[in-house]
mmCIF file of C-alpha atoms in Angstrom:
data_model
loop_
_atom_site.group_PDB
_atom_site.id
_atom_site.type_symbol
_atom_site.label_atom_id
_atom_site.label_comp_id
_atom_site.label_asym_id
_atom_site.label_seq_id
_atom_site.Cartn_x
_atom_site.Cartn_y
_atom_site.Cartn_z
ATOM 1 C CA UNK L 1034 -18.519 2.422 17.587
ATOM 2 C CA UNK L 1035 -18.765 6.245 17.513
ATOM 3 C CA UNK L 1036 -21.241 7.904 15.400
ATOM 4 C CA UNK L 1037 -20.385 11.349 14.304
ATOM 5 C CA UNK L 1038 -22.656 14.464 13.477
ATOM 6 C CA UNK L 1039 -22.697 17.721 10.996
ATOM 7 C CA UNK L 1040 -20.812 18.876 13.767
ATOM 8 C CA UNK L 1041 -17.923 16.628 13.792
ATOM 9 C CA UNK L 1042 -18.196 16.526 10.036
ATOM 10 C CA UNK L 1043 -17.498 20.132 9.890
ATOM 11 C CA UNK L 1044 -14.105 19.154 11.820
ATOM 12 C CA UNK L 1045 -13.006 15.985 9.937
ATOM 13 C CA UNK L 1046 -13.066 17.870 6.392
ATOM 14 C CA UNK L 1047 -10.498 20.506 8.059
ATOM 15 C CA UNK L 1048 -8.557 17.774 9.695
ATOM 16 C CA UNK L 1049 -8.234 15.376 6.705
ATOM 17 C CA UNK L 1050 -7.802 18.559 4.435
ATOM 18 C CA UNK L 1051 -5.007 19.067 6.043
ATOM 19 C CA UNK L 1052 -3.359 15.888 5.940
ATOM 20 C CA UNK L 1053 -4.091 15.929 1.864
ATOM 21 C CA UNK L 1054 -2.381 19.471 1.858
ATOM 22 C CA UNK L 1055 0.797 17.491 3.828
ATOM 23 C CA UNK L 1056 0.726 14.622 0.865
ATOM 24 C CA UNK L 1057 0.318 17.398 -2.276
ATOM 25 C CA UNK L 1058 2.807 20.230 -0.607
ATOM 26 C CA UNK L 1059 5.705 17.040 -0.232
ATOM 27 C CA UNK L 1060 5.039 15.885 -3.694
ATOM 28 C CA UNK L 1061 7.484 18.125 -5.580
ATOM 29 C CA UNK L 1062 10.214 16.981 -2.831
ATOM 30 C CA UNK L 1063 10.415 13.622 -3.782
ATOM 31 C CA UNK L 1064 13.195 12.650 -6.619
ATOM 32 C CA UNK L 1065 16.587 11.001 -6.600
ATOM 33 C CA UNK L 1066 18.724 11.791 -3.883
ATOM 34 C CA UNK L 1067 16.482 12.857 -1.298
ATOM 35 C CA UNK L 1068 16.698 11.143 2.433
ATOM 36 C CA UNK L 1069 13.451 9.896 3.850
ATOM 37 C CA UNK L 1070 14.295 11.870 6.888
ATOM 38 C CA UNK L 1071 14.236 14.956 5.001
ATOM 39 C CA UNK L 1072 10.651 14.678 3.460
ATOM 40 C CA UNK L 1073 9.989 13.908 7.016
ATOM 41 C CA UNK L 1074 11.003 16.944 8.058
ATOM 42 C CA UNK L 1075 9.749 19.015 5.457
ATOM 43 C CA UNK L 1076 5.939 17.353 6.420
ATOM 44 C CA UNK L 1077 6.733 17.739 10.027
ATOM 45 C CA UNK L 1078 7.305 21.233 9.520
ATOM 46 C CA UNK L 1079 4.420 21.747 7.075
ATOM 47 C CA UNK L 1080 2.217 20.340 9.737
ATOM 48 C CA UNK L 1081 3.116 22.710 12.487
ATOM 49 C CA UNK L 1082 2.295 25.205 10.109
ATOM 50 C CA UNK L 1083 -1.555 24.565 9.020
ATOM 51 C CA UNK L 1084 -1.518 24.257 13.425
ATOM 52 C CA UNK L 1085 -1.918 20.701 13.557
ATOM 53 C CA UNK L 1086 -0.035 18.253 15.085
ATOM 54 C CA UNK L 1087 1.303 14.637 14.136
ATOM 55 C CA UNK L 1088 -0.418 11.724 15.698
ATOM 56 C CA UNK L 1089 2.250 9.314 14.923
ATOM 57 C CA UNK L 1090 5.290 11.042 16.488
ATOM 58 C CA UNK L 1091 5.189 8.917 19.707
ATOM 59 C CA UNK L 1092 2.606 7.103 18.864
ATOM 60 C CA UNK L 1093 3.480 4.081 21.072
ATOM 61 C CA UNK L 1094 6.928 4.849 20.115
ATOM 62 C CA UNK L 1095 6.877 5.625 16.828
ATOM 63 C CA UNK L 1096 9.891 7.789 16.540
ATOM 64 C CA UNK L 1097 9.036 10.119 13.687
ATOM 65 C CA UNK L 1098 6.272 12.420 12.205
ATOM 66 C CA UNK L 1099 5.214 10.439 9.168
ATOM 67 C CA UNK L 1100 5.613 6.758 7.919
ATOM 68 C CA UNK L 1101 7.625 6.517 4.767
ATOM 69 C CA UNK L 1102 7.537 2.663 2.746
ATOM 70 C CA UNK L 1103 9.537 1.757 0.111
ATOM 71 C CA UNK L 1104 9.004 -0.911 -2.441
ATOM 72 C CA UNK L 1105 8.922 -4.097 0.039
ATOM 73 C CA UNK L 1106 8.245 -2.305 3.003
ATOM 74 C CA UNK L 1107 4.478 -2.769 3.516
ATOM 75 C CA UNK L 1108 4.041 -0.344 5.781
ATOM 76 C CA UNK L 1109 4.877 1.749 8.840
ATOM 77 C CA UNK L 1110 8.607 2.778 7.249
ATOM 78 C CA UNK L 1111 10.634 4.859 9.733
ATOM 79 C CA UNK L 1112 12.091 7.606 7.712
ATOM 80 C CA UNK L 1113 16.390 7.543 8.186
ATOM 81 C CA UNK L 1114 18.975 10.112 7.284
ATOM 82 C CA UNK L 1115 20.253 6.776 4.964
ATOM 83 C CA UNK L 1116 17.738 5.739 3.498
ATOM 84 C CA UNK L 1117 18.077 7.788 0.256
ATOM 85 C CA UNK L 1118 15.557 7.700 -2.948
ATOM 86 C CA UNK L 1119 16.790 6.096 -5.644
ATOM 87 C CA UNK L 1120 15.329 6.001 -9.630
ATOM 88 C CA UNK L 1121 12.717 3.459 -10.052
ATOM 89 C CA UNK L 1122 11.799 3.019 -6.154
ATOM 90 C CA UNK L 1123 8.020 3.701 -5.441
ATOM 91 C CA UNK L 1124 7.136 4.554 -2.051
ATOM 92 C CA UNK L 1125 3.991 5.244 -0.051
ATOM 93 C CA UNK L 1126 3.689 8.232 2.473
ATOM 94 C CA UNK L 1127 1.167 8.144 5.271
ATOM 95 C CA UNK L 1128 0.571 10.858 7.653
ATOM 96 C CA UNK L 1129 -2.682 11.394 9.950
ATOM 97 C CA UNK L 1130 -2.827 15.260 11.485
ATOM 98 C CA UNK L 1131 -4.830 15.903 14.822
ATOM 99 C CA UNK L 1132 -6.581 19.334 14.238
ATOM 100 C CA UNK L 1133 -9.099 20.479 17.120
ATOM 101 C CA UNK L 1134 -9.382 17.467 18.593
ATOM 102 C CA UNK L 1135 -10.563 15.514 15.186
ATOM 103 C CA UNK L 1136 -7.678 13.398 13.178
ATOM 104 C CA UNK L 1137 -7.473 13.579 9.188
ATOM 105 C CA UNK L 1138 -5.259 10.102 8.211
ATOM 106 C CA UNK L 1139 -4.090 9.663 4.400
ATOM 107 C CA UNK L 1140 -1.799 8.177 2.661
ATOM 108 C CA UNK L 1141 -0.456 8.237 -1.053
ATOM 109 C CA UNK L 1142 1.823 6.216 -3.363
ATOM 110 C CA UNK L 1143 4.797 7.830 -5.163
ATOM 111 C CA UNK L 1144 7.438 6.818 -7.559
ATOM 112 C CA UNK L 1145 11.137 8.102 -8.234
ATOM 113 C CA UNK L 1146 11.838 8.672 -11.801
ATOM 114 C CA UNK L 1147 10.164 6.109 -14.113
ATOM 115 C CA UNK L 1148 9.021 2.503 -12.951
ATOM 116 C CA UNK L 1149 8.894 -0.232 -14.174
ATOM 117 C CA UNK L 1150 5.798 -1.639 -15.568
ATOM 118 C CA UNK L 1151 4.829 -3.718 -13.288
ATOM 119 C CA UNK L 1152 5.445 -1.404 -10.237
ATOM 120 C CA UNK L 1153 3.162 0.951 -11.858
ATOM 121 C CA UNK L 1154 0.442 -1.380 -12.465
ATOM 122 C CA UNK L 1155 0.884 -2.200 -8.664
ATOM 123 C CA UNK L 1156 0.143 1.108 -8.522
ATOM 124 C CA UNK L 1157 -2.935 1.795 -10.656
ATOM 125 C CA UNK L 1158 -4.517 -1.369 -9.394
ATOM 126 C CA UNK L 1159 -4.323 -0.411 -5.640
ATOM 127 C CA UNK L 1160 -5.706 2.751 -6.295
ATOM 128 C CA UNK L 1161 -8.593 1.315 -7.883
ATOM 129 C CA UNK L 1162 -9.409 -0.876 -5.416
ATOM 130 C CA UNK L 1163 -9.389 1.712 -3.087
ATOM 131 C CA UNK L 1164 -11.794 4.144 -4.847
ATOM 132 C CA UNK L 1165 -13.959 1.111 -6.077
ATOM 133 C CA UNK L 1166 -14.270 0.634 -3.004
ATOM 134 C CA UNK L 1167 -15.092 3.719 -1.528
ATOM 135 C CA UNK L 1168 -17.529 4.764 -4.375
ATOM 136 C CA UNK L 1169 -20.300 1.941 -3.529
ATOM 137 C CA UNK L 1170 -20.649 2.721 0.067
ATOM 138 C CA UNK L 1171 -23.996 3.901 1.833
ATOM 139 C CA UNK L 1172 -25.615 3.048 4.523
ATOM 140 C CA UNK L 1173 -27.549 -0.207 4.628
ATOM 141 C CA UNK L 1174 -24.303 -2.381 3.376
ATOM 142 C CA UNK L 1175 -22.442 -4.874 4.918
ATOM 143 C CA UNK L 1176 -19.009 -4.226 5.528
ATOM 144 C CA UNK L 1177 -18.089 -7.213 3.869
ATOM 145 C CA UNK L 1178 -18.748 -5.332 0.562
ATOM 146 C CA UNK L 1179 -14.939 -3.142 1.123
ATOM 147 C CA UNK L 1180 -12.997 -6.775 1.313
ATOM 148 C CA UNK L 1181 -15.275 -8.293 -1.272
ATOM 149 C CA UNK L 1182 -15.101 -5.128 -3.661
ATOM 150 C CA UNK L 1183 -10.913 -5.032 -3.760
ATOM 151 C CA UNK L 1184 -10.744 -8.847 -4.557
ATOM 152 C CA UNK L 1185 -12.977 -8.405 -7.226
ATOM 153 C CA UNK L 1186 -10.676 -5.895 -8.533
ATOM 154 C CA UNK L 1187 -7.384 -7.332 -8.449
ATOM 155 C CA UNK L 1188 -8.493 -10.880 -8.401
ATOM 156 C CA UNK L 1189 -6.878 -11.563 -12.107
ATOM 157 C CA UNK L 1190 -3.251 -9.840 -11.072
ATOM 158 C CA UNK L 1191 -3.104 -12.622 -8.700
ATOM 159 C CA UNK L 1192 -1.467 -9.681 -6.066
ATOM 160 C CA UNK L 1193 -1.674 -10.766 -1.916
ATOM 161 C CA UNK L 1194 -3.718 -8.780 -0.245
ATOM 162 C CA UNK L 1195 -2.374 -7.516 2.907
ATOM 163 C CA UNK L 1196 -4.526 -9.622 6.106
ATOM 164 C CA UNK L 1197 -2.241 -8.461 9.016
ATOM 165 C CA UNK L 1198 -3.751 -4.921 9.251
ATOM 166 C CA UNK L 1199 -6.244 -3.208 8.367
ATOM 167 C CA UNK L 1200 -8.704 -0.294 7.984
ATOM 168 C CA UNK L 1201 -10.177 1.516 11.179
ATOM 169 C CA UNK L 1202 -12.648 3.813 12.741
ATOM 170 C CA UNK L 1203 -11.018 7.415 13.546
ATOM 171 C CA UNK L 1204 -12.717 10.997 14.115
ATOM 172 C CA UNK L 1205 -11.823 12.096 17.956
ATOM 173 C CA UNK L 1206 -9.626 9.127 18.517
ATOM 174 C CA UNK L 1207 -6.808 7.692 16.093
ATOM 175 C CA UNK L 1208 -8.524 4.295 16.157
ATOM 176 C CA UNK L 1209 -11.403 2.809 17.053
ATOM 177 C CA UNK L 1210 -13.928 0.781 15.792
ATOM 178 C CA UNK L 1211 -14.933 -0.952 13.235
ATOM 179 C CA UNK L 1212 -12.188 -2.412 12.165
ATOM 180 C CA UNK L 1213 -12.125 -2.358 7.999
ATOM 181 C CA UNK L 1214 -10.856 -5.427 6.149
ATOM 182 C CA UNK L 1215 -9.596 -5.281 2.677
ATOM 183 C CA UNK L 1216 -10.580 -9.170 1.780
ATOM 184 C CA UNK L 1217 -14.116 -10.631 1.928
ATOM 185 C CA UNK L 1218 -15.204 -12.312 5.270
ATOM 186 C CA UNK L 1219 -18.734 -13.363 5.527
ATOM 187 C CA UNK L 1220 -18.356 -12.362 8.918
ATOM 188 C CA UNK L 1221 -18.679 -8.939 8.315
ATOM 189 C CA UNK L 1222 -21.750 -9.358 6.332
ATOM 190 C CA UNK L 1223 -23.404 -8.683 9.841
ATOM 191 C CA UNK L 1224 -22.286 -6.013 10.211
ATOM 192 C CA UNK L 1225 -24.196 -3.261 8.987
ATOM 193 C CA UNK L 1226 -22.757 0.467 7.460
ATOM 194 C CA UNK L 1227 -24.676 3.624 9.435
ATOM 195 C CA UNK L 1228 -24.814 7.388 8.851
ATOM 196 C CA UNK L 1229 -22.317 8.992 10.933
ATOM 197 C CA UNK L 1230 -19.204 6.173 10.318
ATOM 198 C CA UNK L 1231 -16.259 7.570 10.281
ATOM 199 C CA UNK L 1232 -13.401 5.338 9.156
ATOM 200 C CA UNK L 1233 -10.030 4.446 6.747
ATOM 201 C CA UNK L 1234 -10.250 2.443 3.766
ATOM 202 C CA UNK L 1235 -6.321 1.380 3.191
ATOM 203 C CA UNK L 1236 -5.365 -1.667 1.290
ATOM 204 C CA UNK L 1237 -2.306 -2.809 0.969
ATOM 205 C CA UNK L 1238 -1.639 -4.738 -1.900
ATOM 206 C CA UNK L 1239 1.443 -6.626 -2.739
ATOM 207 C CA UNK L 1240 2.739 -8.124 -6.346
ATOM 208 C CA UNK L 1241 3.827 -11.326 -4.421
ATOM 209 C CA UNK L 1242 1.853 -13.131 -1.564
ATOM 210 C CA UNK L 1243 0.236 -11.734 1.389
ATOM 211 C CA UNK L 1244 3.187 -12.868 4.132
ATOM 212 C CA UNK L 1245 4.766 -9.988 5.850
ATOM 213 C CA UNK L 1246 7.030 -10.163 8.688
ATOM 214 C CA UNK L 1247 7.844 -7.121 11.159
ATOM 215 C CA UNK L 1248 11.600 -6.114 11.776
ATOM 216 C CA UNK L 1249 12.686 -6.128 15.107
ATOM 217 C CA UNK L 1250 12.507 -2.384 15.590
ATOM 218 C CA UNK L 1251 8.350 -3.689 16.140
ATOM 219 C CA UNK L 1252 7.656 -1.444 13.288
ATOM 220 C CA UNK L 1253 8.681 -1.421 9.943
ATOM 221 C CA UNK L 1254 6.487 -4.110 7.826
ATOM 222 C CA UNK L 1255 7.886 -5.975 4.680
ATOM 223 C CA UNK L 1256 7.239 -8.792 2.194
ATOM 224 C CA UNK L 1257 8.867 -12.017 3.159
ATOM 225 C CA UNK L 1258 8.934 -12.654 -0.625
ATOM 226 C CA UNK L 1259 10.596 -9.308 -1.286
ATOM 227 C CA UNK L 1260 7.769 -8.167 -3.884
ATOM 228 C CA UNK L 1261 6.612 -4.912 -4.025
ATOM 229 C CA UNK L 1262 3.803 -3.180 -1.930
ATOM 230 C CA UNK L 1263 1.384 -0.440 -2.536
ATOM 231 C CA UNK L 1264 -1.559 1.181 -0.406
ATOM 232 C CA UNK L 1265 -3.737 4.279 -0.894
ATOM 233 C CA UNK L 1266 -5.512 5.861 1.948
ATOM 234 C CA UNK L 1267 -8.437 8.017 2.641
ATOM 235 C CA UNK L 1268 -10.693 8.694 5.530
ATOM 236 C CA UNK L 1269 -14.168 8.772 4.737
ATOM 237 C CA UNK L 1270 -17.600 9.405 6.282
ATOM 238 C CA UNK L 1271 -20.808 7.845 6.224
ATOM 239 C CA UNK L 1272 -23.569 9.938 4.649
ATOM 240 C CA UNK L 1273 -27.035 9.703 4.320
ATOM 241 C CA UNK L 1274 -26.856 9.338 0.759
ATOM 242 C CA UNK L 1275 -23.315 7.907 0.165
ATOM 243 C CA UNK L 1276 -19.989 8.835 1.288
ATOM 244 C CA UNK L 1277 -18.043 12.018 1.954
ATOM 245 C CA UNK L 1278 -13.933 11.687 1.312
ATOM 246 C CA UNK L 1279 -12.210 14.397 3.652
ATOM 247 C CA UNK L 1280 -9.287 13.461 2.545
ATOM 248 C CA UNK L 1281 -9.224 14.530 -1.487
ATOM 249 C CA UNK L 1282 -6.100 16.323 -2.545
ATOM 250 C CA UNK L 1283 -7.280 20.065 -3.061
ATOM 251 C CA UNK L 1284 -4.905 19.612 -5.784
ATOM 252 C CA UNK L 1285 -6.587 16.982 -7.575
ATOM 253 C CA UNK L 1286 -3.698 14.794 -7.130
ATOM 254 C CA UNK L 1287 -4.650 10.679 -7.247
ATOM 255 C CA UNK L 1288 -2.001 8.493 -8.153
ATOM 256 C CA UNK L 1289 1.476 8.859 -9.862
ATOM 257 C CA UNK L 1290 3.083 10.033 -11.952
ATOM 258 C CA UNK L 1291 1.670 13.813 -10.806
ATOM 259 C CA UNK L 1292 2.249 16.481 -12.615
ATOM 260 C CA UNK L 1293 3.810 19.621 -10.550
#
């Protein structure tokens, strides 16, 4: 498990500003109509230009520059010249930038026009979660308290909670270790949160149960019960007195709808 320093830290807020610029510059772009491959572009192009680079394109494969979900799709959504926005879809955008070495990784929900009600409660919960989540950690804490702390926030929707990925260490590499769960696991209460952590906090929440299955492309991740999905990402590090988010929209945008 890398540790990281002022050093790095210096690094990982220009990285993961970066990626938060990619998520608040696309925001306008996204209405009825639009392609997935297009807002794809549009980031991809908007990366090059803050001179980064996208760790997913080729990322064992991964054929594009940022992953795109809609409603079912859980995650890892291959943007497609067909696959066109429609009124009422919400969608989640996740990109992670390598800048200098040091990766910024973030992602964001969306929605198309108005939702329905319980889409956007979807929404609102996730996001709360996430940043309930991220607010209580210091060092000295089990990472048990991340799974434990979503639970207890969504634990009266009834929503699954994603178990077939999770969170992860990332600074100089795009993963690495500890792995973060979004549900409690008393194993985890050994293991103990240090200064110098670097890592995503992600859940992915769904309206119907936690089963998933993965198409055959390997990649793209949906419900089996064809409910909706929702996740919020930020990368975060480990201070001495709390945590640092290097991922915060320099636009102060959190969840939708955003005003633009």
């Amino acid at each position: 498990m890398a540790i990281y320093n002022k050093h790095d830290f210096a690094k990982l807020r220009v990285a993961g500003r970066i990626a938060a610029e990619v998520l608040d510059y696309i925001t306008p772009f996204i209405k009825e109509g639009v392609s997935t491959l297009e807002l794809n572009d549009l980031c991809h192009a908007f990366i090059l230009k803050k001179g980064a680079t996208s760790a997913c394109l080729h990322y064992n494969g991964f054929p594009k520059s940022v992953c795109i979900s809609i409603n079912d799709v859980i995650c890892h959504g291959i943007p497609r010249k067909d696959e066109i926005l429609k009124k009422g879809d919400i969608l989640n955008i996740d990109v992670t930038v390598i800048k200098d070495g040091y990766y910024g990784d973030t992602s964001r929900m969306y929605t198309v026009g108005k939702v329905s009600k319980g889409a956007q409660d979807l929404i609102n919960y996730t996001y709360e979660a996430m940043m309930s989540a991220i607010d209580i950690l210091r060092p000295g804490l089990p990472l048990s308290v991340i799974g434990y702390t979503v639970e207890e926030v969504i634990k009266h929707k009834k929503y699954g909670i994603v178990k077939d990925f999770a969170g992860h260490g990332i600074g100089k590499k795009f993963h690495e270790d500890p792995n973060i769960l979004h549900y409690y696991t008393s194993f985890y209460d050994k293991h103990i949160i240090q200064e110098g952590m670097v890592f995503t906090v992600e859940p992915m929440i769904n309206t119907g149960n936690d089963e998933m299955f993965i198409e055959k492309n390997g990649w793209i991740a949906r419900t089996c019960d064809e409910s909706l999905s929702a996740q919020f990402e930020h990368t975060i590090g480990i201070t001495k007195d709390g945590v640092e988010i290097f991922t915060l929209s320099p636009k102060g945008f959190t969840k939708p709808p955003y005003k633009v």
